[in-house]
CSV table of C-alpha atoms and ligand atoms in Angstrom, one decimal:
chain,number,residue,atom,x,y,z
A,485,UNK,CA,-12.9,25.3,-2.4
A,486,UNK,CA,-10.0,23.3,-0.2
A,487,UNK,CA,-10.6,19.6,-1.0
A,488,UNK,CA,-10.8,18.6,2.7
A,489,UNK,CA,-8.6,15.6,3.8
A,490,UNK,CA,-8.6,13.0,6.2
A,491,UNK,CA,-5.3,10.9,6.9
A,492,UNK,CA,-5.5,7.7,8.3
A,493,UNK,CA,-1.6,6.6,9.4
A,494,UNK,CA,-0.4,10.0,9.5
A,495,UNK,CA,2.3,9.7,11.2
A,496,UNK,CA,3.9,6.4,8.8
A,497,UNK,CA,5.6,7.1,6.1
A,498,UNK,CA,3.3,8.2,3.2
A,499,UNK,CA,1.2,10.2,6.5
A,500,UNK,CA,4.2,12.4,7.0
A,501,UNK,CA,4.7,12.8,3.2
A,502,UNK,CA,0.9,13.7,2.8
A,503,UNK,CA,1.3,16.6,5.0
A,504,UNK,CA,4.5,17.5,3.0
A,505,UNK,CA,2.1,17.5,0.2
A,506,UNK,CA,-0.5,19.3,1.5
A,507,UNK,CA,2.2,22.1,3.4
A,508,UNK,CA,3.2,22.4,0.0
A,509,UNK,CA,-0.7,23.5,-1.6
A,510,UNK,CA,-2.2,25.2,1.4
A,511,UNK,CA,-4.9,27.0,-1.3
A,512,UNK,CA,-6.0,23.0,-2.4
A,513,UNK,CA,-6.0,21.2,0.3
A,514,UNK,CA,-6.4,20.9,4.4
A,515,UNK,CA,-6.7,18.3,7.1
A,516,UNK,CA,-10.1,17.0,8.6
A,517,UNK,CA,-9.0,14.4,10.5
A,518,UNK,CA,-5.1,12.8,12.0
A,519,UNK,CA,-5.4,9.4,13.0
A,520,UNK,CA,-1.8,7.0,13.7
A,521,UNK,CA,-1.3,3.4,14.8
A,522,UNK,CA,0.8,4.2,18.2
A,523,UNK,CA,3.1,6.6,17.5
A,524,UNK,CA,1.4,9.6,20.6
A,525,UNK,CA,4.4,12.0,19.9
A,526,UNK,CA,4.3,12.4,16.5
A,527,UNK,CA,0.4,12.8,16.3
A,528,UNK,CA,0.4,15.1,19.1
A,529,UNK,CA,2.9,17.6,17.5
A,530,UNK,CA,1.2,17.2,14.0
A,531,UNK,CA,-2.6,18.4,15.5
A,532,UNK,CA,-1.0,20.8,16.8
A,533,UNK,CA,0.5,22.2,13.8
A,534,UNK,CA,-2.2,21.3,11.4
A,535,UNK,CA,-5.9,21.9,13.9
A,536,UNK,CA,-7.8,18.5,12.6
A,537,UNK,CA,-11.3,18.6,13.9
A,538,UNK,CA,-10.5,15.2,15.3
A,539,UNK,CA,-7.6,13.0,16.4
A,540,UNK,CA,-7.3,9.3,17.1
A,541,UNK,CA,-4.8,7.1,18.6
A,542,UNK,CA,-5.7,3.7,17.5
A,543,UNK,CA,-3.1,2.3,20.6
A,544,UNK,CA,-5.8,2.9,23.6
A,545,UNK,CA,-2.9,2.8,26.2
A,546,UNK,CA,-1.6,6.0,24.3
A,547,UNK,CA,-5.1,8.0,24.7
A,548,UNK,CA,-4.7,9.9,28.2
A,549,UNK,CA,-1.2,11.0,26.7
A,550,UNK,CA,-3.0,12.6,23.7
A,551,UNK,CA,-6.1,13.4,24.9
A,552,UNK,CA,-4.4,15.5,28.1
A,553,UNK,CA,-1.9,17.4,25.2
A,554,UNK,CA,-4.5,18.0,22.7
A,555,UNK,CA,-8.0,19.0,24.7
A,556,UNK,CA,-7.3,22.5,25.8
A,557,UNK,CA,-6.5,23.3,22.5
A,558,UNK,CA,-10.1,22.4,21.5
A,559,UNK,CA,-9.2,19.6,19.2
A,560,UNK,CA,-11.3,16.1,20.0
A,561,UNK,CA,-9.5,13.3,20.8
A,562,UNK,CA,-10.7,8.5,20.2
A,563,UNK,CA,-8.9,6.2,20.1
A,564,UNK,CA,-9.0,2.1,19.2
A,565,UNK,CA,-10.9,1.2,16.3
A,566,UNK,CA,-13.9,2.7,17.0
A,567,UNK,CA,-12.2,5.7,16.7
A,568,UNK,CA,-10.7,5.0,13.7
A,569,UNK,CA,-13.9,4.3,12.4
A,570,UNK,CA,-15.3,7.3,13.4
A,571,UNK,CA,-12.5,9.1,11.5
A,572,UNK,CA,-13.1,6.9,8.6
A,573,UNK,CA,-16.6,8.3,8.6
A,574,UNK,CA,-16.0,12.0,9.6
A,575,UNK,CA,-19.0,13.5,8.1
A,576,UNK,CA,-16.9,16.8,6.3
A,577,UNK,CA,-14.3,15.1,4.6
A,578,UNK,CA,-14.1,14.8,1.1
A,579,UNK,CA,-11.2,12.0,0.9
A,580,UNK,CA,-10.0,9.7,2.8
A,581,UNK,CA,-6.3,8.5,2.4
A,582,UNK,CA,-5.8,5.1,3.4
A,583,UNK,CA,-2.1,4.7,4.7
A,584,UNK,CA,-2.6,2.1,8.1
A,585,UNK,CA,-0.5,-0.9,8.0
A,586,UNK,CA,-1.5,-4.1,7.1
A,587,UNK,CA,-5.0,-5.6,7.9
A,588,UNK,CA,-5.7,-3.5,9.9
A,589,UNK,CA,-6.4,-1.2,7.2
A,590,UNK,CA,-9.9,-2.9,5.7
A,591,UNK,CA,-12.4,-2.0,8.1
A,592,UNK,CA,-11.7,1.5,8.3
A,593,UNK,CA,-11.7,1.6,4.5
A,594,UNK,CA,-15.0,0.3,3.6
A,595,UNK,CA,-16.5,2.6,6.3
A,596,UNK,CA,-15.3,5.2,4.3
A,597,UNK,CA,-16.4,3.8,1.5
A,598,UNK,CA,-20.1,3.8,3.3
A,599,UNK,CA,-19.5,6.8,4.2
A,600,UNK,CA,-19.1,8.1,0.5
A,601,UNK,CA,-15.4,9.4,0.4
A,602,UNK,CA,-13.2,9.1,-2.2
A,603,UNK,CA,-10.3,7.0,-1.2
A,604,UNK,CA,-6.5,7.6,-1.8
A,605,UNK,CA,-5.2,4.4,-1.1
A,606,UNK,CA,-1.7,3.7,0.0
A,607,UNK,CA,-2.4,0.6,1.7
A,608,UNK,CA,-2.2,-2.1,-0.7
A,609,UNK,CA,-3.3,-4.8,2.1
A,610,UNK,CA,-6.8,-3.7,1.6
A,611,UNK,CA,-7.2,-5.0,-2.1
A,612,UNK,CA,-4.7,-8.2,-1.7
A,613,UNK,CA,-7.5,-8.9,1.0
A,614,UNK,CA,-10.7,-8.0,0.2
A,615,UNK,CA,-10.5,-6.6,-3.1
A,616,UNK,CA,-13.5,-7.9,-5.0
A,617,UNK,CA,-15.6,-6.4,-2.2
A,618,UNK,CA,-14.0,-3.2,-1.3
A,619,UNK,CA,-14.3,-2.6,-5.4
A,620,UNK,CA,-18.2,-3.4,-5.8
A,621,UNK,CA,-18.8,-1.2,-2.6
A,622,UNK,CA,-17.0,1.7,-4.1
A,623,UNK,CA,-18.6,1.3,-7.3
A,624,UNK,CA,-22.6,0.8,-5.5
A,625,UNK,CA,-21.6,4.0,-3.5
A,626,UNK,CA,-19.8,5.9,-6.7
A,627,UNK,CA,-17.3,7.0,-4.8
A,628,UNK,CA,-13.6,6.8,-6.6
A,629,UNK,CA,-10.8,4.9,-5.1
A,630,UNK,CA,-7.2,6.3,-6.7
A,631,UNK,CA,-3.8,4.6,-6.1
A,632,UNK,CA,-0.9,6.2,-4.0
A,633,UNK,CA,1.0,3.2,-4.6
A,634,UNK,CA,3.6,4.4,-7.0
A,635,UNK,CA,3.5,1.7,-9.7
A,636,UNK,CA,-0.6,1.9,-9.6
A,637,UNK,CA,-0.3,5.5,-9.9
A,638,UNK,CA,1.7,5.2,-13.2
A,639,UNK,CA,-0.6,2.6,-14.4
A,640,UNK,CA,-3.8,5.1,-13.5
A,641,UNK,CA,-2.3,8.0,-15.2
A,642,UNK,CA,-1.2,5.5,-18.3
A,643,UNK,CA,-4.8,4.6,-18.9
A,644,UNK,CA,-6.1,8.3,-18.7
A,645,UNK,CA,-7.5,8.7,-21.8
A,646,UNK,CA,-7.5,5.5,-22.3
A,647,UNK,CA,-10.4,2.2,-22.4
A,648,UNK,CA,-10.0,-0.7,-19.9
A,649,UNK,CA,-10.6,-3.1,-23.5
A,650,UNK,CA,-7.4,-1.4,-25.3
A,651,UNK,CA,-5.0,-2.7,-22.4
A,652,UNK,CA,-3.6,-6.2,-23.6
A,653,UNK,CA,-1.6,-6.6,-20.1
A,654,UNK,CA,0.4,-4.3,-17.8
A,655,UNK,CA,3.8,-4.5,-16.2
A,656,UNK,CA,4.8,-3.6,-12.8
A,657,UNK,CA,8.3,-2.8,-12.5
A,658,UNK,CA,10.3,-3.5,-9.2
A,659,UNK,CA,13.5,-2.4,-7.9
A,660,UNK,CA,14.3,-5.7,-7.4
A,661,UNK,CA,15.5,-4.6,-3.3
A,662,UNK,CA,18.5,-5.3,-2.0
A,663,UNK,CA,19.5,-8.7,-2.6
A,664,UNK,CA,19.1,-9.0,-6.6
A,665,UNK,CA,22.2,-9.4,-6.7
A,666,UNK,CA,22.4,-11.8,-4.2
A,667,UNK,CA,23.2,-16.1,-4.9
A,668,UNK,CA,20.7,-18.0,-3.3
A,669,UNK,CA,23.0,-19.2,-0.5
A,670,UNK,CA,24.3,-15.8,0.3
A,671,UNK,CA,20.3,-15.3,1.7
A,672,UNK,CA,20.3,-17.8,3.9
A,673,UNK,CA,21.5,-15.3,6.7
A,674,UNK,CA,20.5,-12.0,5.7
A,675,UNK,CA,20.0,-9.4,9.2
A,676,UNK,CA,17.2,-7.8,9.5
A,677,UNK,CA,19.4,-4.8,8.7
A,678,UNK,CA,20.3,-5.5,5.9
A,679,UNK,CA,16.9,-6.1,4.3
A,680,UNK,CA,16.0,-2.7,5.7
A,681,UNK,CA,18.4,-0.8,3.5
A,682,UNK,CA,16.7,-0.4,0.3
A,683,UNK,CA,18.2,0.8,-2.7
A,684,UNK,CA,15.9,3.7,-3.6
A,685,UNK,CA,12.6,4.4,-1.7
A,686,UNK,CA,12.9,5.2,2.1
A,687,UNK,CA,9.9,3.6,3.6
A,688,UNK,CA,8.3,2.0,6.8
A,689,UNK,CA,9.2,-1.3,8.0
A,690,UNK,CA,6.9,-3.7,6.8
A,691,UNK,CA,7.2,-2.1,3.3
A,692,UNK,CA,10.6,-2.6,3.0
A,693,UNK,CA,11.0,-5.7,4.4
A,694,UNK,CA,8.4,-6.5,1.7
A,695,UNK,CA,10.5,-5.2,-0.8
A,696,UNK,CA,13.6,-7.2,0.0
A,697,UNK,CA,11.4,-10.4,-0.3
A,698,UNK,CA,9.7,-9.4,-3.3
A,699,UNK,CA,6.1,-10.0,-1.1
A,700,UNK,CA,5.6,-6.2,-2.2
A,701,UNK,CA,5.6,-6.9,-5.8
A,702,UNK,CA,3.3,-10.0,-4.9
A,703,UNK,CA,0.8,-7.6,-3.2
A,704,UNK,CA,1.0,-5.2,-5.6
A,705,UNK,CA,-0.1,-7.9,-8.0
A,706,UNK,CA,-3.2,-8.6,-6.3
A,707,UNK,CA,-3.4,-4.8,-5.5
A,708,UNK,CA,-3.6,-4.3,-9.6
A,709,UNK,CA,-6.0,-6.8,-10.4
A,710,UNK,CA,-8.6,-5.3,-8.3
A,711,UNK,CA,-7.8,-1.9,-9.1
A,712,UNK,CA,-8.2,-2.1,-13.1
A,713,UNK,CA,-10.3,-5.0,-13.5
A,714,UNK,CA,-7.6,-7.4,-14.6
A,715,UNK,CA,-7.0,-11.3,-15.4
A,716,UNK,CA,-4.0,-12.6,-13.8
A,717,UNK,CA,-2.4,-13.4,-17.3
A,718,UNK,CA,-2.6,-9.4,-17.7
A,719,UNK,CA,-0.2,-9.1,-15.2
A,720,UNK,CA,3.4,-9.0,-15.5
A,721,UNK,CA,6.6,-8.3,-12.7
A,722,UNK,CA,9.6,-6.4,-15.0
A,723,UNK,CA,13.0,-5.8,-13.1
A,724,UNK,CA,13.7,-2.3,-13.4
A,725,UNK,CA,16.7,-1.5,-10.3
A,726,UNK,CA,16.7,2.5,-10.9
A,727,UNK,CA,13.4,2.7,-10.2
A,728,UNK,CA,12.2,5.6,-12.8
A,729,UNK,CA,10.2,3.5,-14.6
A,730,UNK,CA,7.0,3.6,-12.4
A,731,UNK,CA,5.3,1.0,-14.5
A,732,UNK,CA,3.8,0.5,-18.2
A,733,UNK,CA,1.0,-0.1,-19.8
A,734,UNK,CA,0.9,-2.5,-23.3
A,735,UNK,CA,-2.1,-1.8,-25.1
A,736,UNK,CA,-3.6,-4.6,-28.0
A,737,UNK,CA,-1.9,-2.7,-30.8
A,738,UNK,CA,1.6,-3.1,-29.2
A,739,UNK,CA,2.1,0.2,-27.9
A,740,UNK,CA,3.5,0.4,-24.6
A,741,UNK,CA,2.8,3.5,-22.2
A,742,UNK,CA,5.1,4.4,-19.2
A,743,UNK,CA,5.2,6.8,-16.6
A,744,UNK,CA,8.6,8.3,-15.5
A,745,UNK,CA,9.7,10.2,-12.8
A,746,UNK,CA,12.8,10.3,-10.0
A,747,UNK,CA,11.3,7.9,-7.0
A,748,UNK,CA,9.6,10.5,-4.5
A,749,UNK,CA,6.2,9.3,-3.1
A,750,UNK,CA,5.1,12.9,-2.9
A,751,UNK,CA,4.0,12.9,-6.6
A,752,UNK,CA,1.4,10.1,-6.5
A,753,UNK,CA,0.1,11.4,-3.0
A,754,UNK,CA,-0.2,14.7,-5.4
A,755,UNK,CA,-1.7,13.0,-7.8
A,756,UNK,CA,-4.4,10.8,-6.0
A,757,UNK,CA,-5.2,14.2,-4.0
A,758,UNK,CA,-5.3,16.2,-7.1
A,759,UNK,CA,-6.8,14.0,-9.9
A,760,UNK,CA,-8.0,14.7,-12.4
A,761,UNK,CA,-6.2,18.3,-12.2
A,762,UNK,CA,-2.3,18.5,-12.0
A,763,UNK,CA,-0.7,21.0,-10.1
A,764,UNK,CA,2.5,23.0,-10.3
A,765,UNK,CA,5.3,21.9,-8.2
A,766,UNK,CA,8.8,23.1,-7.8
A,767,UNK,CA,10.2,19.5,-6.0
A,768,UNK,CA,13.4,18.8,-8.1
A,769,UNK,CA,13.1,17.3,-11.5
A,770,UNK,CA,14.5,14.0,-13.3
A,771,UNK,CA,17.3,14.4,-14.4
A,772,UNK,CA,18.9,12.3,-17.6
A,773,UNK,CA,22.4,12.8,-17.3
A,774,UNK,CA,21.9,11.0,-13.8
A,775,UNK,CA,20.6,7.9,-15.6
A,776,UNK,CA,22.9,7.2,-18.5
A,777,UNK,CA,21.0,3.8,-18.6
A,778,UNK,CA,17.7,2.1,-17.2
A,779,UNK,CA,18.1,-1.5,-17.5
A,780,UNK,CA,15.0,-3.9,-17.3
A,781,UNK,CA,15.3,-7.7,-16.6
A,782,UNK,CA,12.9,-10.6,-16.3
A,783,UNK,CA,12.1,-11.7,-11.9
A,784,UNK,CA,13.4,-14.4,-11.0
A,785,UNK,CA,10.3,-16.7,-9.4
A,786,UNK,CA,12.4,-19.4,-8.3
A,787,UNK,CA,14.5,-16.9,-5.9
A,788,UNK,CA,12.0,-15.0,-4.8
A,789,UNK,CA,8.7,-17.3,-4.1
A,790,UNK,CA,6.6,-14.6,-2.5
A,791,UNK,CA,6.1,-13.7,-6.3
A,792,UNK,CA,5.2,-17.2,-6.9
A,793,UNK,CA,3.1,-17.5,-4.4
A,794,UNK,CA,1.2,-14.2,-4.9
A,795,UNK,CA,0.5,-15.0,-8.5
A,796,UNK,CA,-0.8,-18.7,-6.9
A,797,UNK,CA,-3.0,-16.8,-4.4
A,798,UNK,CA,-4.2,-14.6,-7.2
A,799,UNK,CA,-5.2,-17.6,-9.0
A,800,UNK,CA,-6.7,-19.5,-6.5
A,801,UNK,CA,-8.9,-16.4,-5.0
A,802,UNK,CA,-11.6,-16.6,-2.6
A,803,UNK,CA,-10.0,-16.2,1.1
A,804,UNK,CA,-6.4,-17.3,-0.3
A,805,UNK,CA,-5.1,-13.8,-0.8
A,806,UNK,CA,-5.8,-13.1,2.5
A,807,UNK,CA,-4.5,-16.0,4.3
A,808,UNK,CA,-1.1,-14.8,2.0
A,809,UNK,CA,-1.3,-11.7,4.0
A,810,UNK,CA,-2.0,-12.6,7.4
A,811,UNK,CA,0.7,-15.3,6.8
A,812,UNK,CA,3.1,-12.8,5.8
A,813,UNK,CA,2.6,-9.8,8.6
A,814,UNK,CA,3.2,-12.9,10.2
A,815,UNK,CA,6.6,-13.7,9.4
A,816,UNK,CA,7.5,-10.3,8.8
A,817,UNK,CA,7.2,-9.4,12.1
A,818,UNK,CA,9.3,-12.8,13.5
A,819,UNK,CA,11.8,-11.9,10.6
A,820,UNK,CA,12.5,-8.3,12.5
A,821,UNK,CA,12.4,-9.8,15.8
A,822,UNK,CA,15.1,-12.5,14.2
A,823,UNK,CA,13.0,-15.7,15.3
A,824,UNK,CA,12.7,-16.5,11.4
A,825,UNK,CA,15.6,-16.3,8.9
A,826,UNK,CA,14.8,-14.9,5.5
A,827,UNK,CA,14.6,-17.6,3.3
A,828,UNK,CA,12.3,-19.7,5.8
A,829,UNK,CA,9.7,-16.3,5.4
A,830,UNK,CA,7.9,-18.3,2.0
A,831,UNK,CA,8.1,-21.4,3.6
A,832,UNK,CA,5.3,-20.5,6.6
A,833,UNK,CA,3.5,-18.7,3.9
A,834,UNK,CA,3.1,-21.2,1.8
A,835,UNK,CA,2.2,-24.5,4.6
A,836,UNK,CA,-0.2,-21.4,5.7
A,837,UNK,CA,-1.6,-21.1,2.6
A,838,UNK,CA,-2.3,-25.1,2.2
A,839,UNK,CA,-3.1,-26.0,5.4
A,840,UNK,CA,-6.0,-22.6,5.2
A,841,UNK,CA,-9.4,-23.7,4.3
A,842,UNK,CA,-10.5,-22.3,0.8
A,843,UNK,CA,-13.6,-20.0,0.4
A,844,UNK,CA,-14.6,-18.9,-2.5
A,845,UNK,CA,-16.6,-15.8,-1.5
A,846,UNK,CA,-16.0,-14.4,1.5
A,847,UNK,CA,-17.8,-11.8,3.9
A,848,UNK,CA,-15.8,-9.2,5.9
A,849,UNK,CA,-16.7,-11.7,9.0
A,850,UNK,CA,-15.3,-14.2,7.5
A,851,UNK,CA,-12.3,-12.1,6.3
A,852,UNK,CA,-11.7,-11.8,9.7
A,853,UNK,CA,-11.9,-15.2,10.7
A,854,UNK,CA,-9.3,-16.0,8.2
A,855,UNK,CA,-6.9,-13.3,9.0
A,856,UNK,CA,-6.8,-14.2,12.6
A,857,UNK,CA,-6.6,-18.4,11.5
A,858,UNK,CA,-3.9,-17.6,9.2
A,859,UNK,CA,-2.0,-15.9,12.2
A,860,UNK,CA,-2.8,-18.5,14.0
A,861,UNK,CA,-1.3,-21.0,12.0
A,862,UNK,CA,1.9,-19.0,10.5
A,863,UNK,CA,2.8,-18.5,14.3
A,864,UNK,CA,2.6,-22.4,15.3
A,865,UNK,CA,5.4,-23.3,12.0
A,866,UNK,CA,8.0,-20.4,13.3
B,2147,MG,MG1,4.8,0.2,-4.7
């Protein structure tokens, strides 16, 4: 039996990778469903290779464009979020990988969720905002949600075998991005592309940008709190620039468990679509002469504050997390469009973050309330 798939962001850059995946394990896998942000070109090309029962645009001025390439081949074609939704929900689907940017990313999930697939997630935005609730849904619905993000992946396949009371704390490990090296005054004019170049994953946009200000390892925070059931103070940022070292595990006798492998996202897409098997596959292997050393260093909070501030978010709870977010798609975006220099990026987070009203348990309505405040806000201090 084909574990049937449906891929929501197919055409971003874990989308595109997925399909490498599943190219790669035709007898395993196939595609139920395409669904992309905006990008008509790319989606139209990929239904055609791969036959999805459905396709959806979630840009509606893109739909004629898709729906007049795709409809004489038979294939069905929404679009906006009711589409999206629709593909969340698509009845013969077994899985549902998550890999929509941003916010944007939630409400599809939990319909999913509702709908009873298990969820590969790659979008982390989904736990940094709604986390508690998108983790007591999956658990009332006993469906299984399983990390693509690659340092969640390690820490999944540490604790395999393993019980959530063993695990004293974890440690995620981070490249570090670009400007590690970098003194502070050297980032007060940093391009836009600069901070796209990252060291050693090739990503989308938002993600890298993320990387180069450390907001990434902030989400990812959040992301692992949710995901394993931890306390903050069980969660620890490592600098690890190689990027082999996917992340570790410490356990309460002291023992330390890591996952290894050369930084290609296809093998946790693998994994999360595979779980609990493991399959065979001929991608190249890590190689040790290539790595004569891996180095680890403590992050630097002070220089990068998007860590600070994810770890105060954490902390705080409640809507906080994602008001951090919405802030930071936010200046992400203006950063890009260079109406925000780098540095200035944790400043509008942060006066977003204080000026936000706290609350403590928040519904998906109110989720979206906030999200759209926080924009609000974030956009009247750039
Ligand atoms: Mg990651």
């Amino acid at each position: 039996m084909k574990k049937k798939i449906s891929i929501l962001g197919s055409t971003g850059s874990i989308g595109t990778q997925a399909l490498d995946v599943i190219r790669s394990f035709p007898d395993h896998f196939e595609v139920t469903v395409l669904a992309a942000g905006t990008n008509a070109g790319l989606l139209i090309k990929q239904a055609l290779e791969w036959g999805p029962k459905i396709v959806v645009i979630a840009d509606k001025t893109r739909y004629k464009e898709v729906q007049t390439a795709l409809h004489t081949h038979g294939i069905e074609v929404r679009c906006g979020e009711e589409g999206l939704i629709e593909a969340a929900r698509y009845p013969s689907a077994d899985m549902v990988l998550v890999s929509l940017v941003g916010f944007a990313a939630l409400t599809p999930t939990i319909e999913a969720i509702r709908a009873r697939k298990d969820i590969a997630l790659a979008s982390k935005e989904v736990m940094v905002v709604a986390g508690g609730m998108v983790t007591r849904l999956a658990e009332e619905k006993n469906i299984r949600i399983l990390p693509v993000d690659s340092e969640h992946s390690a820490i999944f396949q540490c604790l395999e075998g393993e019980s959530k009371q063993q695990v004293e704390k974890i440690y995620l490990t981070a490249s570090g991005g670009p400007f590690l090296r970098y003194h502070p005054n050297e980032m007060e004019c940093i391009s836009p592309e600069a901070a796209l170049k990252h060291p050693n994953w090739k990503m989308g946009n938002k993600i890298t940008i993320d990387s180069a200000s450390m907001m990434n390892k902030g989400l990812e925070v959040i992301e692992a709190k949710w995901l394993f059931g931890l306390d903050p103070d069980q969660i620890d940022v490592v600098i690890h620039p190689q990027s082999i070292v996917h992340s570790l595990v410490q356990f309460r006798d002291g023992a330390l468990k890591a996952q290894l492998g050369t930084p290609d996202m296809r093998l946790p897409i693998l994994y999360a679509f595979s779980w609990p098997q493991r399959l065979s596959a001929s991608w190249p292997r890590f190689d040790f002469a290539d790595y004569p050393s891996l180095t680890f260093e403590k992050a630097d909070q002070k220089k990068f504050r998007n860590l600070a501030l994810s770890f105060q978010a954490l902390r705080k709870g409640g809507n906080i997390p994602c008001v951090l977010n919405a802030a930071n798609e936010v200046v992400v975006q203006a950063f890009l469009e260079k109406q925000l220099d780098f540095m200035k990026m944790p400043d509008v987070i942060e006066q977003t973050m204080e000026r936000s009203v706290y609350i403590a348990n928040p519904d998906l309505q109110e989720l979206r309330q906030c999200d759209l405040e926080a924009r609000l806000i974030a956009s009247e201090y750039i």
